[in-house]
mmCIF file of C-alpha atoms in Angstrom:
data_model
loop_
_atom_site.group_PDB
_atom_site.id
_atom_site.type_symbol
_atom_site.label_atom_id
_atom_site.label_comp_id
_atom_site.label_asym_id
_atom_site.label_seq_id
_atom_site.Cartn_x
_atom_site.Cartn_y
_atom_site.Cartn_z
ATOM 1 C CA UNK A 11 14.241 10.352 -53.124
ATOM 2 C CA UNK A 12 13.347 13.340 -55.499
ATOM 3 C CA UNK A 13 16.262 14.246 -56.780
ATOM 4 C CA UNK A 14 17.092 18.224 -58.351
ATOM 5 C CA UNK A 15 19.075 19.605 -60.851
ATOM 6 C CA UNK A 16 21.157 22.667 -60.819
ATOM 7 C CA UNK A 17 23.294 24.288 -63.388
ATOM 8 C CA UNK A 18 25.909 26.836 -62.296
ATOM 9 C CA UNK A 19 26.723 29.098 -65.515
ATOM 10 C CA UNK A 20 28.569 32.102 -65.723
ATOM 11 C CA UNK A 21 31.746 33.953 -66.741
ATOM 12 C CA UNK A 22 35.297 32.015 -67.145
ATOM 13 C CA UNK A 23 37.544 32.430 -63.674
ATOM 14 C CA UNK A 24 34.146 33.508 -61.471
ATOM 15 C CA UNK A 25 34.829 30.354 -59.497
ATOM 16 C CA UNK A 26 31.886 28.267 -60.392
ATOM 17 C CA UNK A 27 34.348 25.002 -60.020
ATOM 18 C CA UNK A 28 35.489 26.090 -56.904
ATOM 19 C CA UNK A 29 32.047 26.394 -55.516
ATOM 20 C CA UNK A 30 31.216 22.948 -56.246
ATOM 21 C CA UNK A 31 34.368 21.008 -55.282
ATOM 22 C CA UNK A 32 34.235 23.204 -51.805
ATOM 23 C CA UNK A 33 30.735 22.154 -51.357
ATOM 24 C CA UNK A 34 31.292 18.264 -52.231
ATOM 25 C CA UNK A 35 34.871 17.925 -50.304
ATOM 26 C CA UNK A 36 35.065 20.417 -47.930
ATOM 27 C CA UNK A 37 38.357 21.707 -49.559
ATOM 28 C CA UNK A 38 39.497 24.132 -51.605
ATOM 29 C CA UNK A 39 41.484 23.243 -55.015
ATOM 30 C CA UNK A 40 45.328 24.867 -55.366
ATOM 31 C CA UNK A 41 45.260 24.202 -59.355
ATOM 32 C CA UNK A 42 43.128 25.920 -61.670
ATOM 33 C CA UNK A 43 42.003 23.652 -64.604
ATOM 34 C CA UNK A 44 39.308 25.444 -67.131
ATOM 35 C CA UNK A 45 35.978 23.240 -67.111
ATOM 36 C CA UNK A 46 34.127 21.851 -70.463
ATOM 37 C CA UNK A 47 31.244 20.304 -68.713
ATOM 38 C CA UNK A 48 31.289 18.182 -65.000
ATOM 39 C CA UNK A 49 28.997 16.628 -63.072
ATOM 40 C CA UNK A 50 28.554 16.515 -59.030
ATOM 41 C CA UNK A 51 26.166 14.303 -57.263
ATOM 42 C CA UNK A 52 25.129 14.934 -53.655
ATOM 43 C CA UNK A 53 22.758 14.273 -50.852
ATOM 44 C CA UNK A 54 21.215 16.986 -48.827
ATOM 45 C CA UNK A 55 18.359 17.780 -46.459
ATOM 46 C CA UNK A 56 16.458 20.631 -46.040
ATOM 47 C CA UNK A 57 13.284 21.364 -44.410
ATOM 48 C CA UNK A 58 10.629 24.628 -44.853
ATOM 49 C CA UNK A 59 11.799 27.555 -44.046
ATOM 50 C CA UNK A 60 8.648 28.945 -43.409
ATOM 51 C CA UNK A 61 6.617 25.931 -42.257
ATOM 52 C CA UNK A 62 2.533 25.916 -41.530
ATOM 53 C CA UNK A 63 -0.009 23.758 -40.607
ATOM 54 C CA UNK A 64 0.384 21.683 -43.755
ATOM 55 C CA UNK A 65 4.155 21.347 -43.494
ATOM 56 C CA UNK A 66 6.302 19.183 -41.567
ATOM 57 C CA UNK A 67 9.100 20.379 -39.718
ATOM 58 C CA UNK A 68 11.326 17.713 -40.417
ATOM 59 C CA UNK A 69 14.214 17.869 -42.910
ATOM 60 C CA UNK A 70 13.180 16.137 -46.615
ATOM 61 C CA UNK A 71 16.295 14.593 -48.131
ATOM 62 C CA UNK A 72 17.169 15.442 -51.996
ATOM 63 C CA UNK A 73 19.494 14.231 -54.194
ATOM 64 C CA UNK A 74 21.388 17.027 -55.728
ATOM 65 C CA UNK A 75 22.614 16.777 -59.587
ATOM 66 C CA UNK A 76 25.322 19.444 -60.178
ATOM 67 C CA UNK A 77 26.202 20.829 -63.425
ATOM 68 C CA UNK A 78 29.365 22.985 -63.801
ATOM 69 C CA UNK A 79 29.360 24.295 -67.332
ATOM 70 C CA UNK A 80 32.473 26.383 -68.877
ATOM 71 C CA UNK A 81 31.616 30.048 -69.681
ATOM 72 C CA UNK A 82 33.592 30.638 -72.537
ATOM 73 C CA UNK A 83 32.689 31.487 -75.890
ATOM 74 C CA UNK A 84 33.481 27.993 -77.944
ATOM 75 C CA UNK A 85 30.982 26.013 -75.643
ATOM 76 C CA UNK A 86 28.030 28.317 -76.489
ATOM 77 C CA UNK A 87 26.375 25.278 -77.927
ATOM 78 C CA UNK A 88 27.696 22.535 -75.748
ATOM 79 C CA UNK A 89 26.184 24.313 -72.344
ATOM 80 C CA UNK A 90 22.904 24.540 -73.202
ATOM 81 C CA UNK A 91 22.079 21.076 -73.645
ATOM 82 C CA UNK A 92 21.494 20.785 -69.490
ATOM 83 C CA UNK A 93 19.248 23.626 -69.444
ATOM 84 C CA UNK A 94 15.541 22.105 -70.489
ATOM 85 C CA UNK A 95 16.485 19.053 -67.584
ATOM 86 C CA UNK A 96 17.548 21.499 -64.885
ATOM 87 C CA UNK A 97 15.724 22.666 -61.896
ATOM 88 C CA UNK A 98 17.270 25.944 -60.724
ATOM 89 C CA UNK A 99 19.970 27.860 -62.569
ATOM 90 C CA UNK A 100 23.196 29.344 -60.469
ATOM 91 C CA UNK A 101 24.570 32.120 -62.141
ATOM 92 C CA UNK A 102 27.581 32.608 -60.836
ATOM 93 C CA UNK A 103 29.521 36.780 -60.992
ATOM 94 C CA UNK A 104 32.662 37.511 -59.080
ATOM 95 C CA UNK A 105 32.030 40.457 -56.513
ATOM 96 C CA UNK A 106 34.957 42.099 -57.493
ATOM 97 C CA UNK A 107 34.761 41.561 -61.573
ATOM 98 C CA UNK A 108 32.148 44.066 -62.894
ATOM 99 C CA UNK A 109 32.262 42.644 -66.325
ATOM 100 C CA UNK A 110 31.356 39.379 -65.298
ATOM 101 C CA UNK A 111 28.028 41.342 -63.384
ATOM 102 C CA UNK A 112 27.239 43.185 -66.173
ATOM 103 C CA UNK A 113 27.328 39.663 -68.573
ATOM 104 C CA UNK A 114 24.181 38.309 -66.357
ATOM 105 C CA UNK A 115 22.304 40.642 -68.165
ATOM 106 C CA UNK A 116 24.368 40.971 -71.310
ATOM 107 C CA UNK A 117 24.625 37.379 -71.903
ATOM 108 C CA UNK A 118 23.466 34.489 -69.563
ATOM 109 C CA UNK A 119 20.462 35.528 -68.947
ATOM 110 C CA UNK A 120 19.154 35.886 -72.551
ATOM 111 C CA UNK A 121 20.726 32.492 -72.866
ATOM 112 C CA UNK A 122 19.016 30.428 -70.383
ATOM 113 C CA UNK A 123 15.584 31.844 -71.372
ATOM 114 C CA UNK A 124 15.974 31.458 -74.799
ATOM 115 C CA UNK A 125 16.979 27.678 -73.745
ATOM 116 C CA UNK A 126 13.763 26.312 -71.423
ATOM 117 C CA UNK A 127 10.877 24.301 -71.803
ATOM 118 C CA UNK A 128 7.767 25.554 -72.369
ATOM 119 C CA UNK A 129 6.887 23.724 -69.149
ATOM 120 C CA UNK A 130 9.205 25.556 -67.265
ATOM 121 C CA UNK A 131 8.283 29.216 -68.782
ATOM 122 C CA UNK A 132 4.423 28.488 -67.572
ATOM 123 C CA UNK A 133 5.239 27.408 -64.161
ATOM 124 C CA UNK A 134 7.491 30.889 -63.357
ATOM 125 C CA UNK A 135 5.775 33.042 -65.930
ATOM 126 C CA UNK A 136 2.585 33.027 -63.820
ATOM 127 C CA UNK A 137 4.224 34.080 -60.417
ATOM 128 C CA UNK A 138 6.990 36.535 -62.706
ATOM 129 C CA UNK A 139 9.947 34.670 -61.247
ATOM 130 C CA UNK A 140 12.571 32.795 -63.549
ATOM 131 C CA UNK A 141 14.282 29.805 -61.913
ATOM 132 C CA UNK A 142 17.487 31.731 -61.403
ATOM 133 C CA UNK A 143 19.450 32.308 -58.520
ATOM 134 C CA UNK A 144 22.492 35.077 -58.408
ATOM 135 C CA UNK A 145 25.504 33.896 -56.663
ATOM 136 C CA UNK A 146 28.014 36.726 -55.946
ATOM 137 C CA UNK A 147 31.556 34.474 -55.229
ATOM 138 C CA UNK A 148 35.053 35.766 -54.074
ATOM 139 C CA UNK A 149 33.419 37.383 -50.876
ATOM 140 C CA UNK A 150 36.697 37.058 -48.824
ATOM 141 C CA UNK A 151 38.236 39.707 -51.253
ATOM 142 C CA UNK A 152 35.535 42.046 -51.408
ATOM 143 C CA UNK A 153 36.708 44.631 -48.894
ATOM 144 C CA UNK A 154 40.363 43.449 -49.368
ATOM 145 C CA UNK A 155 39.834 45.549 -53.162
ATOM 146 C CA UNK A 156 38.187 48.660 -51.211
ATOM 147 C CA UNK A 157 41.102 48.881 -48.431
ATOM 148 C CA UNK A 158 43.368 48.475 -51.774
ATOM 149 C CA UNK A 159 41.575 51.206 -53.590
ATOM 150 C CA UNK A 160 42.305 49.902 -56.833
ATOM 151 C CA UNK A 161 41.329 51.960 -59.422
ATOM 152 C CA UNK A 162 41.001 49.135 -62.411
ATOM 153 C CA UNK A 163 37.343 49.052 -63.673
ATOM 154 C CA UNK A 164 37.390 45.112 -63.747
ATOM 155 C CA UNK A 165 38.065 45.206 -60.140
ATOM 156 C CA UNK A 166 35.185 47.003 -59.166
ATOM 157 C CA UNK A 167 33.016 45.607 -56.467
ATOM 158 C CA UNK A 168 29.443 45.293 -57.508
ATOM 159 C CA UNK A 169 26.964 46.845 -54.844
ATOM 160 C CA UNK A 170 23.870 45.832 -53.132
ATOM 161 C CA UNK A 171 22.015 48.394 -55.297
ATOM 162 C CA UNK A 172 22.995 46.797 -58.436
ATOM 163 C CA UNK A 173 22.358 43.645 -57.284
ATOM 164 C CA UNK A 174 18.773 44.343 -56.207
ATOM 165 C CA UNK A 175 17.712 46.514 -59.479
ATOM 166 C CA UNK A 176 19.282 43.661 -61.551
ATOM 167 C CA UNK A 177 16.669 41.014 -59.582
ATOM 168 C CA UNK A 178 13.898 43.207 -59.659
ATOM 169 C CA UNK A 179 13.991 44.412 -63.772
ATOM 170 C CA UNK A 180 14.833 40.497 -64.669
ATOM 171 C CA UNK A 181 12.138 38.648 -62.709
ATOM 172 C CA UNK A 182 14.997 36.498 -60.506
ATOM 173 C CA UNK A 183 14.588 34.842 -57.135
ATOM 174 C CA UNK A 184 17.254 36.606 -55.490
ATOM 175 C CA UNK A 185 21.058 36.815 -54.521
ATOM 176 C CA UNK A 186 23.441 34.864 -52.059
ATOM 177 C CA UNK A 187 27.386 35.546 -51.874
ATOM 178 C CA UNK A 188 29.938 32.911 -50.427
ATOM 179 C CA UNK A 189 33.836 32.264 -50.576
ATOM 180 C CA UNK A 190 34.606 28.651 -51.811
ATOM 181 C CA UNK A 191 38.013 29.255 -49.849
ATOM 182 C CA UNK A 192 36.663 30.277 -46.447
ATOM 183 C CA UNK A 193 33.652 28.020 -47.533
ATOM 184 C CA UNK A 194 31.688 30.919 -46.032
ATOM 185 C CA UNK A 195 27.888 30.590 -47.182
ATOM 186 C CA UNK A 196 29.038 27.610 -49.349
ATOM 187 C CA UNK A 197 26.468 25.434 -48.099
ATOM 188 C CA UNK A 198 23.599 28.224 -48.100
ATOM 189 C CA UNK A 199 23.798 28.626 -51.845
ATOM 190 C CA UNK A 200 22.535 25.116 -52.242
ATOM 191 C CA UNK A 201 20.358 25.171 -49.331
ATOM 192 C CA UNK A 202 18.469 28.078 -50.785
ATOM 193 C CA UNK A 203 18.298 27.105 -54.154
ATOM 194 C CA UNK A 204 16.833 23.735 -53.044
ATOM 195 C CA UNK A 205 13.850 25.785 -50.770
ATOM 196 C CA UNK A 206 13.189 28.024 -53.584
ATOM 197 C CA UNK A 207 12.511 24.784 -56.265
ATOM 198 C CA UNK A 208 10.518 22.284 -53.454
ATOM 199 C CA UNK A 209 8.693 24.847 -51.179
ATOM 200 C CA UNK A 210 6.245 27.220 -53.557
ATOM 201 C CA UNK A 211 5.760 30.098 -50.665
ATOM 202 C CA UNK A 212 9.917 30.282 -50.705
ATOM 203 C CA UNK A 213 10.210 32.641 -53.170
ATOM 204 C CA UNK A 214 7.372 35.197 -52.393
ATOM 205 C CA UNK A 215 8.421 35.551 -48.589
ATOM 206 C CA UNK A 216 12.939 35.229 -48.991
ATOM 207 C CA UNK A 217 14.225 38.730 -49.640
ATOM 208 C CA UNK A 218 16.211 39.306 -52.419
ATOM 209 C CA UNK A 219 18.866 39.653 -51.168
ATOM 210 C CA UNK A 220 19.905 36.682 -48.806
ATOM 211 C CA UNK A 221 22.932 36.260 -46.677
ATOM 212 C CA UNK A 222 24.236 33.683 -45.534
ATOM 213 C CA UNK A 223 23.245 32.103 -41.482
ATOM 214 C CA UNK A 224 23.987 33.867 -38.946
ATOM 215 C CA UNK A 225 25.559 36.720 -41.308
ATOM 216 C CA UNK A 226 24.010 40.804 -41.459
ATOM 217 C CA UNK A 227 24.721 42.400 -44.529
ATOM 218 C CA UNK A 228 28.433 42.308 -43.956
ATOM 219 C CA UNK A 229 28.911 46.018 -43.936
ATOM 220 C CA UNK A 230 31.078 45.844 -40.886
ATOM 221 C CA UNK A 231 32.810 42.618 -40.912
ATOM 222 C CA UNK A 232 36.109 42.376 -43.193
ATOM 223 C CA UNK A 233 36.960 38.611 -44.152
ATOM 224 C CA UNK A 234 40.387 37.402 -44.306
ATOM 225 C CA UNK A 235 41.798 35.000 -46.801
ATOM 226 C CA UNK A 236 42.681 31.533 -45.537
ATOM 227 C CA UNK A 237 45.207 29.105 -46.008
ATOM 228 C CA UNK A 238 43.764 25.669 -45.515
ATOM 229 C CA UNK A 239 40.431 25.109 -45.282
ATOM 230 C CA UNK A 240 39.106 21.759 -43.097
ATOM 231 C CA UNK A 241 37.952 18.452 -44.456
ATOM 232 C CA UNK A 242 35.051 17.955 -41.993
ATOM 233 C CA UNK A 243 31.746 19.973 -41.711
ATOM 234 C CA UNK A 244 32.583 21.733 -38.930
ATOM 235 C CA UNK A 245 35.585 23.410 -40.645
ATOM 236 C CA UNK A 246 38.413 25.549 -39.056
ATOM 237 C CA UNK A 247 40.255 27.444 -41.550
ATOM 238 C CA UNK A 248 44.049 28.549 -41.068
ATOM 239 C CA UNK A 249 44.715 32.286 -41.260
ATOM 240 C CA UNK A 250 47.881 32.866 -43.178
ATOM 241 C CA UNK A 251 50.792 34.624 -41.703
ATOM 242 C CA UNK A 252 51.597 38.606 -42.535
ATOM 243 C CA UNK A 253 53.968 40.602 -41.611
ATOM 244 C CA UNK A 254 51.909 43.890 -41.925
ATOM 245 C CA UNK A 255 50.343 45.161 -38.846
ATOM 246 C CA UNK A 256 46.577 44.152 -38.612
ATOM 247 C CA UNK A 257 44.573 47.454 -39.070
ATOM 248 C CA UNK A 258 41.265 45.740 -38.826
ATOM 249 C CA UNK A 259 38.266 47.974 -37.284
ATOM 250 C CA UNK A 260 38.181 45.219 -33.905
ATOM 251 C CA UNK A 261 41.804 45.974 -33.414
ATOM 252 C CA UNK A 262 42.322 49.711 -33.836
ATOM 253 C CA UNK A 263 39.359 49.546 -31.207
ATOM 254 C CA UNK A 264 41.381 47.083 -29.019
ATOM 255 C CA UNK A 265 44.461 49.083 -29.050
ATOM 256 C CA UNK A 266 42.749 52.579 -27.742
ATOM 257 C CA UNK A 267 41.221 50.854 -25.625
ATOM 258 C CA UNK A 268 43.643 49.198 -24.129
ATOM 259 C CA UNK A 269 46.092 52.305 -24.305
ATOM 260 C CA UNK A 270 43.213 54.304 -21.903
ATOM 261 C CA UNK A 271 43.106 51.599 -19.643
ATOM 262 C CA UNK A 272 47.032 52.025 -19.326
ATOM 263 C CA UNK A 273 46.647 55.786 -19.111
ATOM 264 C CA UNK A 274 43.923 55.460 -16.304
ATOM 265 C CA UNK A 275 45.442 53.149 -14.350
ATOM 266 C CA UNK A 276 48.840 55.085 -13.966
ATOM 267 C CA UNK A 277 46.997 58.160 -13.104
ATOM 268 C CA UNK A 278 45.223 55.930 -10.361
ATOM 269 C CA UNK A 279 47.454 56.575 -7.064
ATOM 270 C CA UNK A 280 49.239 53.895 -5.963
ATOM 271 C CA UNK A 281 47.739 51.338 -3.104
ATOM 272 C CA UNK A 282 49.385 51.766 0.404
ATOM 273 C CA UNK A 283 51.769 49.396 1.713
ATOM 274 C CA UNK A 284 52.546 48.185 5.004
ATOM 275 C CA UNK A 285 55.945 50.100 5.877
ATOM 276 C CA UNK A 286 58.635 48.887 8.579
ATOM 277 C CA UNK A 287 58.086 52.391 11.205
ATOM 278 C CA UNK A 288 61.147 54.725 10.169
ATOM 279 C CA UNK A 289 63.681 55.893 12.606
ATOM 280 C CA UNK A 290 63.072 60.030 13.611
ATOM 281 C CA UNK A 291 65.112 62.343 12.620
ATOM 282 C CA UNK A 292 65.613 65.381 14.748
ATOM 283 C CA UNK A 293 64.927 68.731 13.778
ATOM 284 C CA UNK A 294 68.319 69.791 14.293
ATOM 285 C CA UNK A 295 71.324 69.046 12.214
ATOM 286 C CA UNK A 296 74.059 68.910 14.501
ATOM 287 C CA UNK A 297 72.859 66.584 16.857
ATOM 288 C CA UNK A 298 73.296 62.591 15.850
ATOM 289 C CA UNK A 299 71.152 60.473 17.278
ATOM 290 C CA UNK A 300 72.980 56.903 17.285
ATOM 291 C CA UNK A 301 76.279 58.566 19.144
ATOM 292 C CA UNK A 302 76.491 59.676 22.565
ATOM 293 C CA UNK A 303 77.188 62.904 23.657
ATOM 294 C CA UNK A 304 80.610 63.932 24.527
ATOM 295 C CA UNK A 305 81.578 64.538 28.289
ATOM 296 C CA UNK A 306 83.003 67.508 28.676
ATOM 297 C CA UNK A 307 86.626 67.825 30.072
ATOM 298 C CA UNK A 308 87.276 69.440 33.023
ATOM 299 C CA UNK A 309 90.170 72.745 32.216
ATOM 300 C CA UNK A 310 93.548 72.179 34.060
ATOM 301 C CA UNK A 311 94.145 75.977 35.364
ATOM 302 C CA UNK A 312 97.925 77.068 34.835
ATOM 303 C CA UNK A 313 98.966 79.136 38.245
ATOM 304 C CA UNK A 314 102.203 81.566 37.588
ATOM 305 C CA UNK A 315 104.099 82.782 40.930
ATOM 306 C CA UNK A 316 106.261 85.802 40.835
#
């Protein structure tokens, strides 16, 4: 079994732990403990995503080495002691920290070049591509902060454009978002990072900016945060409980639509019903049907003799 390494760097508090204990248990950790350096060890298969006549269709397994590193200053000379053994680099931003985007460039970038094999700068230098993969976490919050409108510069959410020009000017492989607590494109990241080290035609025909199956740019779809997240595969997350009224775009539509369905069917006349036949009622007042009519009484005449 071949097995791959991959090194997630990036800033402190990005979520880079997060990501790899949702992706090796399925759950999210509560506690937030700073990392120095981990390890993860995993099995996965994967097959071609763009198969041809010399590939097989069916899924290769690989074992997956995972290396969380800590992003703070006082490891700068621990962390890169991983870097000439691993495969693919994760560098991991939060999309609603624009410091920790503009560090890719600033800071881990220069860091992991400066850091490789000469090995592993022939093998990318010829096709321009680096072996480094953006991961944009925190996706469940990204449209919470624009609904907010909060004004803090941190807490600006990076955008597609950036993204893209930052790929483009640094030679990457691309971009992939996911939320360790909805676990939403959890399992892509590493899917896609393992295509784009085994299969050579990955990274010349993936766009550059990938989302995650079954997912569209996102654009019109606002994720909720989730309670609880499921310890199987297939896993069913808990919404949590609020007492503010949902404003989402599905249910603003659901509501109008449902309040013109009320309007039209009150304007709609109303069905006819089988009725018991009413007695008549005569035209004129006086008489009452349901008594009889009085016999008259005959006048007694008075007779006065003189």
């Amino acid at each position: 079994m071949r097995a791959i390494t991959c090194t997630v760097v990036g800033d402190g508090s990005t979520g880079k732990t997060s990501l790899l204990i949702s992706y090796t248990t399925n759950t999210f950790p509560q506690d937030y403990v700073p990392t120095v350096f981990d390890n993860y060890s995993t099995n996965l298969s994967v097959s071609d995503p763009f198969p041809n006549s010399k590939s097989s269709l069916e899924k290769q397994v690989f074992k997956m080495n995972l290396w969380d590193t800590a992003g703070q200053e006082e490891y700068d000379t621990l962390r890169p002691l991983s870097y000439p053994q691993t495969d693919i680099f994760l560098i991991c931003f939060a999309i609603n920290d624009i410091i920790s985007f503009n560090n890719i460039k600033n800071r881990w970038i220069p860091e992991i070049l400066n850091n490789l094999t000469q090995s592993h700068l022939k093998k990318y230098e010829q096709s321009n591509k680096y072996p480094i993969l953006l991961v944009g976490t925190k996706s469940d919050i990204k449209y919470e902060n624009n609904n907010n409108n909060n004004n803090n510069n941190n807490n600006k959410i990076v955008t597609k454009e950036d993204i893209e020009t930052l790929i483009k000017e640094h030679g990457l492989l691309g971009y992939i978002e996911c939320s360790a607590l909805t676990q939403v494109g959890v399992k892509d990241v590493f899917e896609k990072a393992v295509q784009l080290v085994v299969f050579d035609s990955t990274s010349s025909k993936l766009p550059l900016y990938i989302t995650p199956e079954g997912d569209d740019d996102g654009a019109d779809d606002i994720p909720k945060k989730e309670s609880n997240v499921g310890d199987d595969n297939n896993t069913q997350a808990v919404t949590k409980p609020s007492s503010k009224v949902s404003t989402s775009h599905d249910d603003i539509i659901n509501r109008h639509t449902s309040t013109e369905a009320h309007a039209v069917i009150s304007e709609q006349p109303k069905p006819h019903t089988s009725q018991k036949p009413k007695r008549k009622i005569h035209s004129n007042a006086n008489t009452r049907p349901s008594q009889k009519p009085k016999s008259k009484k005959k006048k007694n005449k008075l007779c006065v003799i003189l």
